[in-house]
Short mmCIF file of C-alpha atoms and ligand atoms in Angstrom, two decimals:
data_model
loop_
_atom_site.label_atom_id
_atom_site.label_comp_id
_atom_site.label_asym_id
_atom_site.label_seq_id
_atom_site.Cartn_x
_atom_site.Cartn_y
_atom_site.Cartn_z
CA MET F 1 -117.73 -49.53 -164.63
CA LYS F 2 -121.01 -47.80 -163.39
CA PHE F 3 -124.41 -47.79 -163.48
CA ILE F 4 -126.87 -45.12 -164.99
CA VAL F 5 -129.95 -44.99 -163.26
CA ASN F 6 -133.06 -43.33 -163.53
CA GLY F 7 -135.19 -43.34 -160.46
CA GLY F 8 -138.45 -41.79 -159.06
CA LYS F 9 -141.07 -44.43 -160.37
CA LYS F 10 -142.59 -47.53 -159.02
CA LEU F 11 -141.53 -51.00 -159.87
CA LYS F 12 -143.44 -54.07 -160.20
CA GLY F 13 -143.01 -57.76 -160.84
CA GLU F 14 -140.95 -60.47 -159.12
CA ILE F 15 -137.26 -60.91 -158.41
CA ASP F 16 -135.51 -64.55 -157.50
CA VAL F 17 -133.13 -64.61 -154.62
CA ARG F 18 -129.97 -66.36 -155.35
CA GLY F 19 -127.81 -68.64 -153.45
CA SER F 20 -125.81 -67.18 -150.71
CA LYS F 21 -122.15 -65.60 -151.21
CA ASN F 22 -121.26 -66.03 -147.75
CA ALA F 23 -122.37 -69.56 -147.58
CA ALA F 24 -121.18 -70.79 -151.10
CA LEU F 25 -117.45 -69.31 -150.13
CA PRO F 26 -116.91 -71.51 -147.19
CA VAL F 27 -118.86 -74.33 -148.96
CA LEU F 28 -116.36 -74.37 -151.70
CA ALA F 29 -113.34 -73.86 -149.23
CA ALA F 30 -114.47 -77.10 -147.48
CA THR F 31 -114.22 -79.08 -150.78
CA LEU F 32 -110.15 -78.47 -150.25
CA LEU F 33 -110.74 -80.91 -147.06
CA THR F 34 -111.15 -83.90 -149.01
CA GLN F 35 -110.04 -86.01 -152.13
CA ARG F 36 -113.82 -86.77 -152.74
CA THR F 37 -115.89 -85.61 -155.71
CA CYS F 38 -118.28 -82.49 -154.18
CA THR F 39 -121.08 -81.20 -156.60
CA ILE F 40 -122.39 -77.80 -154.99
CA ASP F 41 -125.49 -76.42 -156.59
CA ASN F 42 -127.04 -73.07 -156.44
CA ILE F 43 -123.80 -71.24 -156.44
CA PRO F 44 -124.42 -67.41 -156.87
CA VAL F 45 -122.66 -66.29 -160.10
CA ILE F 46 -120.92 -63.31 -158.79
CA LYS F 47 -117.10 -62.33 -158.81
CA ASP F 48 -116.07 -63.31 -155.39
CA VAL F 49 -117.29 -67.06 -156.01
CA LEU F 50 -115.72 -66.89 -159.41
CA THR F 51 -112.32 -65.62 -157.91
CA PHE F 52 -112.37 -68.28 -155.15
CA ILE F 53 -113.04 -71.20 -157.70
CA GLU F 54 -110.02 -69.78 -159.55
CA ILE F 55 -107.92 -70.24 -156.63
CA ILE F 56 -109.17 -73.61 -155.95
CA GLN F 57 -107.87 -74.45 -159.59
CA SER F 58 -104.85 -72.40 -159.27
CA MET F 59 -103.77 -75.21 -156.78
CA GLY F 60 -104.45 -78.00 -159.09
CA GLY F 61 -108.45 -78.32 -158.16
CA ASP F 62 -110.52 -80.14 -160.76
CA VAL F 63 -113.42 -77.64 -161.06
CA ARG F 64 -116.04 -78.49 -163.93
CA TRP F 65 -119.37 -76.24 -164.33
CA LEU F 66 -122.47 -78.76 -164.82
CA SER F 67 -125.00 -75.82 -165.16
CA GLU F 68 -125.01 -72.17 -164.45
CA ARG F 69 -124.89 -72.42 -160.91
CA LYS F 70 -123.79 -75.91 -160.09
CA VAL F 71 -120.31 -77.10 -160.20
CA ARG F 72 -118.21 -80.06 -159.48
CA ILE F 73 -115.02 -79.88 -157.76
CA THR F 74 -112.48 -82.62 -156.81
CA ASN F 75 -109.43 -81.68 -155.04
CA LYS F 76 -107.80 -84.95 -155.39
CA ASN F 77 -104.07 -83.68 -156.12
CA ILE F 78 -103.85 -80.02 -155.24
CA ASP F 79 -100.60 -78.21 -153.96
CA PRO F 80 -101.23 -75.27 -151.73
CA ASN F 81 -97.73 -73.82 -152.83
CA ARG F 82 -99.14 -73.42 -156.21
CA ILE F 83 -101.95 -71.10 -154.95
CA SER F 84 -102.03 -67.96 -157.33
CA ARG F 85 -101.03 -65.02 -154.49
CA ASP F 86 -102.87 -62.32 -156.88
CA LEU F 87 -105.79 -63.99 -156.85
CA VAL F 88 -105.86 -64.57 -152.95
CA ARG F 89 -105.37 -60.94 -152.51
CA ASN F 90 -108.48 -59.79 -154.20
CA ILE F 91 -111.01 -61.17 -152.10
CA ARG F 92 -111.75 -61.31 -148.19
CA ALA F 93 -113.02 -64.67 -148.59
CA SER F 94 -109.45 -66.19 -149.19
CA ILE F 95 -109.09 -66.16 -145.37
CA LEU F 96 -111.47 -69.20 -145.46
CA LEU F 97 -108.25 -70.86 -147.16
CA ILE F 98 -106.40 -71.14 -143.69
CA GLY F 99 -108.58 -73.86 -141.97
CA PRO F 100 -109.22 -76.39 -144.60
CA LEU F 101 -105.19 -76.12 -145.85
CA LEU F 102 -103.83 -75.99 -142.41
CA ALA F 103 -106.32 -79.06 -141.81
CA ARG F 104 -104.92 -81.36 -144.60
CA PHE F 105 -101.34 -80.29 -145.28
CA GLY F 106 -100.64 -78.62 -141.93
CA GLU F 107 -98.69 -75.63 -143.47
CA ILE F 108 -99.45 -72.79 -145.90
CA LYS F 109 -98.31 -69.58 -147.08
CA ILE F 110 -101.08 -67.33 -147.73
CA SER F 111 -101.15 -63.62 -148.85
CA LEU F 112 -103.23 -60.77 -146.86
CA PRO F 113 -106.66 -61.15 -148.22
CA GLY F 114 -108.42 -58.24 -149.52
CA GLY F 115 -112.10 -57.14 -149.14
CA CYS F 116 -114.24 -54.27 -148.44
CA HIS F 117 -113.36 -50.72 -146.82
CA ILE F 118 -115.48 -51.32 -144.08
CA GLY F 119 -113.09 -50.87 -141.54
CA PRO F 120 -109.58 -52.81 -140.68
CA ARG F 121 -110.52 -56.68 -141.21
CA PRO F 122 -107.94 -58.03 -138.63
CA MET F 123 -107.27 -62.18 -138.67
CA ASP F 124 -105.94 -61.74 -134.93
CA ILE F 125 -108.82 -64.30 -133.81
CA HIS F 126 -108.31 -66.75 -136.49
CA LEU F 127 -104.47 -66.52 -136.31
CA ASP F 128 -104.04 -66.83 -132.51
CA ALA F 129 -106.50 -69.62 -132.05
CA PHE F 130 -104.02 -71.70 -134.67
CA LYS F 131 -101.35 -70.62 -132.40
CA GLU F 132 -102.66 -72.19 -129.68
CA LEU F 133 -103.29 -75.25 -131.72
CA GLY F 134 -99.13 -75.57 -132.27
CA PHE F 135 -98.92 -73.40 -135.56
CA SER F 136 -96.30 -70.96 -135.74
CA VAL F 137 -97.24 -67.75 -137.49
CA THR F 138 -94.79 -65.77 -139.26
CA TYR F 139 -95.20 -62.96 -141.41
CA ASN F 140 -92.89 -62.66 -144.59
CA LYS F 141 -92.65 -58.65 -145.35
CA ASN F 142 -90.94 -59.09 -148.68
CA GLY F 143 -93.35 -61.90 -149.92
CA GLU F 144 -96.25 -59.95 -148.23
CA TYR F 145 -97.71 -63.36 -147.19
CA TYR F 146 -98.22 -65.30 -143.89
CA HIS F 147 -96.41 -68.29 -143.31
CA ILE F 148 -98.43 -70.47 -140.99
CA LYS F 149 -97.23 -74.16 -140.28
CA ARG F 150 -97.48 -76.87 -137.35
CA THR F 151 -94.56 -76.69 -135.19
CA LYS F 152 -95.78 -78.29 -131.78
CA ASN F 153 -97.77 -81.60 -131.81
CA ILE F 154 -100.48 -80.21 -129.59
CA HIS F 155 -103.76 -82.37 -129.29
CA LYS F 156 -106.03 -79.97 -127.57
CA LYS F 157 -109.45 -81.06 -127.60
CA GLU F 158 -111.26 -77.62 -127.02
CA ILE F 159 -110.47 -74.22 -128.22
CA THR F 160 -112.18 -70.87 -127.04
CA LEU F 161 -112.17 -68.21 -130.01
CA LYS F 162 -111.26 -64.85 -128.34
CA GLY F 163 -114.20 -63.05 -130.07
CA LEU F 164 -117.36 -63.71 -132.33
CA THR F 165 -116.00 -63.95 -135.85
CA VAL F 166 -117.99 -65.69 -138.72
CA THR F 167 -115.09 -66.76 -140.92
CA GLY F 168 -112.93 -67.53 -137.89
CA THR F 169 -116.02 -70.03 -136.85
CA GLU F 170 -115.87 -71.36 -140.08
CA ASN F 171 -112.03 -71.66 -140.43
CA MET F 172 -111.86 -73.51 -136.95
CA LEU F 173 -114.71 -75.89 -138.04
CA MET F 174 -113.31 -76.79 -141.13
CA TYR F 175 -110.03 -77.43 -139.18
CA ALA F 176 -112.24 -79.67 -136.47
CA ALA F 177 -113.58 -81.36 -139.67
CA ILE F 178 -110.37 -83.30 -139.66
CA HIS F 179 -108.84 -82.76 -136.48
CA PRO F 180 -111.75 -83.01 -134.20
CA LEU F 181 -112.50 -80.19 -131.48
CA LYS F 182 -114.67 -78.32 -129.47
CA ILE F 183 -115.03 -74.74 -130.29
CA ASN F 184 -116.39 -72.29 -127.81
CA ILE F 185 -117.49 -68.78 -128.74
CA ALA F 186 -118.68 -69.90 -132.03
CA ALA F 187 -120.53 -67.45 -134.43
CA LEU F 188 -123.88 -69.27 -134.98
CA GLU F 189 -124.69 -67.42 -138.68
CA PRO F 190 -126.98 -69.49 -140.90
CA HIS F 191 -124.08 -69.94 -143.33
CA VAL F 192 -122.13 -71.44 -140.61
CA GLU F 193 -124.90 -74.16 -140.19
CA ASP F 194 -124.57 -74.69 -144.26
CA LEU F 195 -121.07 -75.04 -144.22
CA GLY F 196 -121.75 -77.69 -141.12
CA LYS F 197 -124.21 -79.47 -143.37
CA LEU F 198 -121.57 -80.59 -146.04
CA LEU F 199 -119.37 -81.75 -143.72
CA VAL F 200 -121.71 -83.90 -142.12
CA LYS F 201 -122.81 -85.20 -145.62
CA LEU F 202 -118.75 -85.84 -145.75
CA GLY F 203 -119.09 -88.07 -142.61
CA ALA F 204 -118.51 -85.70 -139.68
CA LYS F 205 -120.37 -85.87 -136.54
CA ILE F 206 -121.24 -82.36 -135.15
CA LYS F 207 -123.15 -80.99 -132.14
CA GLY F 208 -124.57 -77.57 -131.12
CA PHE F 209 -125.64 -75.96 -134.46
CA ASN F 210 -127.33 -72.82 -133.59
CA SER F 211 -125.38 -72.42 -130.41
CA HIS F 212 -122.36 -70.86 -129.69
CA THR F 213 -120.39 -73.96 -128.84
CA LEU F 214 -119.88 -76.25 -131.87
CA GLU F 215 -118.11 -79.78 -131.34
CA VAL F 216 -117.18 -81.95 -134.11
CA ILE F 217 -117.04 -85.50 -132.66
CA LYS F 218 -116.07 -87.43 -135.47
CA PRO F 219 -113.81 -86.31 -138.56
CA ILE F 220 -115.12 -86.61 -142.30
CA GLN F 221 -114.02 -89.26 -144.39
CA LYS F 222 -111.44 -88.16 -146.69
CA THR F 223 -112.02 -90.93 -149.20
CA GLY F 224 -115.08 -92.22 -150.66
CA SER F 225 -118.38 -91.57 -152.74
CA ALA F 226 -119.07 -88.38 -154.30
CA VAL F 227 -121.29 -85.73 -152.24
CA GLU F 228 -123.67 -83.30 -153.17
CA HIS F 229 -124.61 -79.87 -151.50
CA THR F 230 -126.98 -77.16 -152.30
CA VAL F 231 -126.04 -73.74 -151.07
CA MET F 232 -128.83 -71.80 -149.01
CA TYR F 233 -130.64 -68.74 -150.29
CA ASP F 234 -129.45 -65.31 -149.68
CA PRO F 235 -130.80 -63.48 -146.75
CA ILE F 236 -129.04 -60.40 -147.23
CA GLU F 237 -129.93 -60.46 -150.97
CA ALA F 238 -133.44 -61.13 -149.93
CA GLY F 239 -133.52 -58.37 -147.49
CA THR F 240 -132.18 -55.57 -149.46
CA PHE F 241 -134.80 -56.54 -152.49
CA ILE F 242 -137.56 -56.36 -149.86
CA ILE F 243 -136.46 -53.10 -148.65
CA LEU F 244 -136.05 -52.04 -152.41
CA GLY F 245 -139.65 -52.86 -152.72
CA ALA F 246 -140.75 -50.71 -149.61
CA ALA F 247 -138.36 -47.79 -150.42
CA THR F 248 -139.56 -47.25 -153.79
CA LYS F 249 -143.09 -47.97 -152.78
CA SER F 250 -143.44 -50.51 -155.17
CA ASP F 251 -145.61 -53.86 -155.04
CA ILE F 252 -142.86 -56.71 -155.72
CA LYS F 253 -142.69 -60.28 -155.01
CA VAL F 254 -139.42 -61.59 -153.55
CA LYS F 255 -139.16 -65.14 -154.23
CA ASN F 256 -136.94 -68.15 -152.70
CA VAL F 257 -136.57 -65.77 -149.24
CA PRO F 258 -134.76 -67.76 -146.50
CA VAL F 259 -137.75 -66.33 -144.10
CA GLU F 260 -136.33 -68.55 -141.27
CA SER F 261 -132.93 -66.57 -141.48
CA LEU F 262 -134.42 -62.97 -141.29
CA THR F 263 -136.52 -63.16 -138.06
CA LEU F 264 -135.55 -60.24 -136.74
CA THR F 265 -134.92 -58.35 -139.77
CA PHE F 266 -139.06 -59.38 -140.59
CA LYS F 267 -139.70 -57.55 -137.12
CA LYS F 268 -137.61 -54.39 -137.90
CA LEU F 269 -139.62 -54.17 -141.16
CA GLU F 270 -142.90 -53.97 -139.54
CA GLU F 271 -141.68 -51.45 -136.89
CA PHE F 272 -140.92 -49.49 -140.01
CA GLY F 273 -144.29 -50.08 -140.92
CA VAL F 274 -143.54 -52.08 -144.18
CA ILE F 275 -146.57 -54.21 -144.98
CA LEU F 276 -145.38 -57.73 -146.40
CA GLU F 277 -147.11 -60.91 -146.92
CA ILE F 278 -145.08 -64.01 -146.45
CA LYS F 279 -146.45 -67.31 -148.67
CA GLY F 280 -143.97 -70.01 -147.99
CA THR F 281 -140.28 -68.52 -149.53
CA ASN F 282 -142.29 -66.00 -151.51
CA VAL F 283 -142.49 -62.28 -149.63
CA PHE F 284 -144.90 -59.70 -151.25
CA VAL F 285 -144.10 -56.25 -150.60
CA LYS F 286 -146.80 -54.13 -150.41
CA GLY F 287 -144.87 -50.68 -150.61
CA SER F 288 -147.74 -48.61 -152.24
CA ARG F 289 -149.78 -49.03 -148.89
CA SER F 290 -146.83 -48.98 -146.54
CA LYS F 291 -146.77 -45.88 -144.40
CA LEU F 292 -142.85 -45.72 -143.77
CA LYS F 293 -142.31 -44.34 -140.13
CA ALA F 294 -139.10 -44.00 -138.35
CA VAL F 295 -138.09 -46.61 -135.67
CA SER F 296 -136.03 -45.32 -132.72
CA LYS F 297 -133.04 -47.79 -133.18
CA LEU F 298 -131.68 -49.95 -135.77
CA ILE F 299 -128.68 -51.62 -134.13
CA THR F 300 -126.80 -54.38 -136.29
CA LYS F 301 -125.47 -57.60 -134.22
CA GLU F 302 -124.21 -60.70 -134.35
CA TYR F 303 -126.99 -63.33 -135.63
CA PRO F 304 -129.83 -63.55 -134.57
CA GLY F 305 -129.64 -59.68 -134.45
CA ILE F 306 -130.14 -57.40 -137.56
CA PRO F 307 -127.18 -58.26 -139.82
CA THR F 308 -124.72 -55.37 -140.64
CA ASP F 309 -124.69 -56.37 -144.18
CA LEU F 310 -128.40 -54.92 -144.23
CA GLN F 311 -127.39 -51.84 -142.14
CA ALA F 312 -126.93 -49.70 -145.39
CA PRO F 313 -129.99 -50.88 -146.95
CA PHE F 314 -132.31 -49.94 -144.06
CA GLY F 315 -130.50 -46.63 -143.74
CA VAL F 316 -132.06 -45.42 -147.28
CA LEU F 317 -135.40 -46.83 -146.22
CA ALA F 318 -134.99 -44.65 -142.83
CA THR F 319 -134.45 -41.40 -145.28
CA GLN F 320 -138.30 -42.24 -146.56
CA ALA F 321 -139.55 -42.82 -143.47
CA LYS F 322 -141.44 -40.31 -141.15
CA GLY F 323 -139.45 -39.40 -138.09
CA GLU F 324 -135.50 -40.07 -136.79
CA THR F 325 -133.74 -43.22 -136.81
CA LEU F 326 -130.77 -43.99 -134.72
CA ILE F 327 -128.46 -46.24 -137.02
CA PHE F 328 -125.86 -48.15 -134.73
CA ASP F 329 -123.67 -50.63 -136.52
CA THR F 330 -121.58 -52.52 -133.74
CA ILE F 331 -119.97 -54.76 -136.09
CA TYR F 332 -117.64 -52.62 -138.13
CA GLU F 333 -116.43 -49.04 -137.54
CA GLY F 334 -116.21 -48.17 -141.57
CA ARG F 335 -119.82 -49.06 -142.68
CA LEU F 336 -121.44 -45.66 -142.96
CA LYS F 337 -119.66 -43.75 -145.52
CA TYR F 338 -122.40 -44.68 -147.93
CA LEU F 339 -124.38 -41.87 -145.75
CA TYR F 340 -122.14 -39.26 -147.25
CA GLU F 341 -123.53 -40.33 -150.51
CA LEU F 342 -126.89 -40.06 -149.56
CA ASP F 343 -126.37 -36.79 -147.98
CA LYS F 344 -125.24 -35.83 -151.53
CA MET F 345 -128.60 -37.19 -152.73
CA GLY F 346 -130.57 -34.62 -150.38
CA ALA F 347 -131.02 -37.11 -147.36
CA SER F 348 -130.87 -35.79 -144.04
CA VAL F 349 -128.09 -37.47 -142.17
CA ASN F 350 -126.21 -36.72 -139.03
CA ILE F 351 -122.97 -39.00 -138.37
CA LEU F 352 -122.25 -39.06 -134.79
CA SER F 353 -119.66 -41.69 -134.67
CA ALA F 354 -118.01 -44.31 -136.94
CA HIS F 355 -120.64 -46.50 -135.62
CA LYS F 356 -123.66 -44.15 -135.23
CA ALA F 357 -125.77 -41.94 -137.37
CA ILE F 358 -129.09 -40.22 -136.85
CA ILE F 359 -131.51 -40.36 -140.20
CA LYS F 360 -134.31 -37.91 -140.48
CA GLY F 361 -137.15 -38.32 -142.91
CA PRO F 362 -139.10 -38.52 -145.24
CA GLN F 363 -136.56 -36.77 -147.46
CA SER F 364 -137.22 -36.94 -151.17
CA LEU F 365 -134.14 -37.61 -153.10
CA VAL F 366 -132.25 -36.18 -155.89
CA GLY F 367 -130.35 -38.38 -158.69
CA LYS F 368 -126.37 -37.66 -158.28
CA ASN F 369 -123.02 -38.89 -159.05
CA VAL F 370 -122.02 -41.28 -156.46
CA GLU F 371 -119.28 -43.87 -155.50
CA SER F 372 -120.13 -47.36 -154.33
CA ILE F 373 -117.88 -47.81 -151.63
CA ASP F 374 -118.37 -51.25 -150.68
CA LEU F 375 -120.69 -54.04 -152.31
CA ARG F 376 -123.63 -53.96 -149.58
CA ALA F 377 -123.25 -49.77 -149.48
CA GLY F 378 -123.36 -50.11 -153.56
CA ALA F 379 -126.55 -52.09 -153.53
CA THR F 380 -127.85 -49.35 -151.00
CA LEU F 381 -127.09 -46.54 -153.44
CA ILE F 382 -128.90 -48.50 -156.48
CA ILE F 383 -131.87 -48.33 -154.12
CA ALA F 384 -131.49 -44.49 -153.23
CA ALA F 385 -131.06 -44.07 -157.05
CA LEU F 386 -134.11 -45.95 -157.86
CA VAL F 387 -136.09 -43.95 -155.01
CA ALA F 388 -134.33 -40.32 -156.42
CA LYS F 389 -135.99 -38.53 -158.90
CA GLY F 390 -133.87 -38.00 -161.93
CA GLU F 391 -130.79 -39.39 -163.14
CA SER F 392 -127.86 -41.04 -161.06
CA VAL F 393 -124.36 -42.35 -162.41
CA LEU F 394 -123.09 -44.66 -159.37
CA HIS F 395 -119.30 -45.56 -160.16
CA GLY F 396 -117.68 -48.52 -158.80
CA ALA F 397 -120.33 -50.91 -160.03
CA GLU F 398 -117.76 -53.69 -160.14
CA GLN F 399 -118.00 -53.56 -156.00
CA ILE F 400 -121.58 -54.45 -156.80
CA ASP F 401 -120.72 -57.18 -159.00
CA ARG F 402 -118.95 -59.04 -156.07
CA GLY F 403 -122.09 -59.70 -154.12
CA TYR F 404 -125.18 -59.35 -156.69
CA GLU F 405 -125.50 -61.50 -159.66
CA LYS F 406 -126.30 -59.37 -162.72
CA ILE F 407 -128.11 -57.02 -160.82
CA GLU F 408 -129.16 -54.61 -163.42
CA GLU F 409 -130.67 -57.07 -165.33
CA ARG F 410 -132.97 -58.43 -162.66
CA LEU F 411 -133.72 -55.09 -161.76
CA THR F 412 -134.67 -54.24 -165.37
CA LYS F 413 -137.19 -57.03 -165.02
CA LEU F 414 -138.66 -54.90 -162.07
CA GLY F 415 -139.37 -52.31 -164.48
CA ALA F 416 -136.02 -50.35 -162.82
CA ASP F 417 -134.24 -47.74 -165.50
CA ILE F 418 -130.76 -48.89 -164.83
CA LYS F 419 -127.92 -49.29 -167.66
CA ARG F 420 -124.23 -50.53 -167.22
CA GLU F 421 -121.85 -48.78 -168.77
CA GLU F 422 -117.91 -48.99 -169.01
C1 EPZ G 1 -118.22 -62.14 -142.46
O1 EPZ G 1 -117.02 -61.15 -142.67
C2 EPZ G 1 -118.76 -61.80 -144.00
N1 EPZ G 1 -118.13 -62.40 -145.05
C3 EPZ G 1 -119.14 -60.29 -144.04
O2 EPZ G 1 -120.15 -59.99 -145.30
C4 EPZ G 1 -120.13 -59.94 -142.79
O3 EPZ G 1 -120.31 -58.59 -142.91
C5 EPZ G 1 -119.41 -60.34 -141.41
O4 EPZ G 1 -119.13 -61.69 -141.76
C6 EPZ G 1 -120.60 -60.17 -140.17
O5 EPZ G 1 -121.51 -60.77 -140.27
C7 EPZ G 1 -118.27 -63.62 -145.67
O6 EPZ G 1 -118.69 -64.35 -144.76
C8 EPZ G 1 -116.98 -63.88 -146.84
P1 EPZ G 1 -116.26 -61.24 -138.53
P2 EPZ G 1 -115.96 -61.65 -141.13
O7 EPZ G 1 -114.80 -61.99 -138.79
O8 EPZ G 1 -116.04 -63.16 -140.96
C9 EPZ G 1 -113.45 -58.30 -135.91
C10 EPZ G 1 -120.46 -59.12 -146.92
O9 EPZ G 1 -120.95 -57.78 -147.31
N2 EPZ G 1 -112.69 -59.50 -135.98
O10 EPZ G 1 -117.74 -61.94 -138.13
O11 EPZ G 1 -114.66 -61.41 -141.80
C11 EPZ G 1 -114.00 -57.49 -137.48
O12 EPZ G 1 -113.31 -56.53 -137.44
C12 EPZ G 1 -119.42 -59.07 -146.17
O13 EPZ G 1 -121.09 -59.84 -147.70
C13 EPZ G 1 -111.28 -59.22 -135.68
O14 EPZ G 1 -111.47 -58.44 -134.52
O15 EPZ G 1 -116.57 -60.93 -140.38
C14 EPZ G 1 -115.52 -57.20 -137.15
O16 EPZ G 1 -115.53 -56.20 -136.49
C15 EPZ G 1 -118.96 -58.03 -145.53
N3 EPZ G 1 -110.60 -60.16 -135.54
C16 EPZ G 1 -116.10 -58.26 -136.36
O17 EPZ G 1 -114.91 -58.93 -135.60
C17 EPZ G 1 -110.77 -61.09 -136.32
O18 EPZ G 1 -109.70 -62.36 -136.53
C18 EPZ G 1 -117.01 -59.41 -137.21
O19 EPZ G 1 -115.89 -59.99 -138.22
C19 EPZ G 1 -111.63 -61.34 -137.22
C20 EPZ G 1 -112.77 -60.81 -136.57
#
């Protein structure tokens, strides 16, 4: 699957941000904790989410779509032994099955989650934490799965994760929703709080949101009335579209922006000379008037730092900014590969290490044949192709579908010349 893009022209109009992939996934995972009916709204209709829902159904979960983005799930009689191993291997988000299924059943067999090629995606922090809680973890070589089961009845009231991890925190929070725990060294990404909001609706009492210490004081009520939850809008999609407007020097309106989750991103965009008008959850990008200038450093960090998922979009913005920008992705060691593709298109890139690169601009880009290595890099290459003069062919479009819903339809509405081809 590929996208054919003809770039070099300004865009105009408005684009709606969808629900957050990285909030929808843990929220869907949390429905496994309970027999109660959970109605989840504002779900992004993207590959990773649809696969995750199929995984829930493979265990016997009752899933009904009530509208395009609203689903009702009842996991009354689910059997984790029936889980589809092939589906689980497809997405990194399968790692989010560990917390709820161990909490509810005390034992699971889970095959290695897949995911992007952005560096090794270890699970050591997750698994070490569950070992501390009395679970044994064995790896079955021929079945290629982890067998995790409770072997010792340890009633720990507190756990300290050995590193900051978003899904590690989410797994621990879901486990603690049935076995109350205090979690030290918790990640505080907005989607962790979104998950927490659903757990509170299910009856849990949780302290410490927006801090690195989360404490579940009271567990969820496993039976009772149905609950409803609307997934937060996606800060990464929002940031990607705002950067799209700035890099193509277009005046566009981005709607449903979770502004409160993008504080430092807005500060960095201002430093790049991007002119924005923020009105509620609408962001007006004044790309035609923005004089883009390089920033000395673009460093990604855990929240509230600049999100690593926006590192690549910022990288393409830097190619259009006057001067030299140092890109430093502190989170992943395999997330600069898109720069080789930008280099092919004419960008001036100097890769210093697996984490660092210097980008010099402004540099006009020329359409080329490029490869979308992971979903965020893929979205970045679409931006680059829309900046570039001439035709680009983006291979690996299915990578982009994992995180951006109907991307070519939505960009066409902005006047982009982008077509999908098998
Ligand atoms: C989540 O991945 C997101 N995925 C990622 O988004 C995002 O890039 C990442 O958080 C950082 O914000 C989902 O939420 C489904 P981590 P996660 O555990 O939880 C190391 C996207 O494009 N680590 O916070 O897997 C790890 O190698 C995706 O939407 C361990 O060493 O990220 C990395 O260097 C890509 N051992 C760092 O921690 C572990 O057990 C942060 O990883 C776990 C993580």
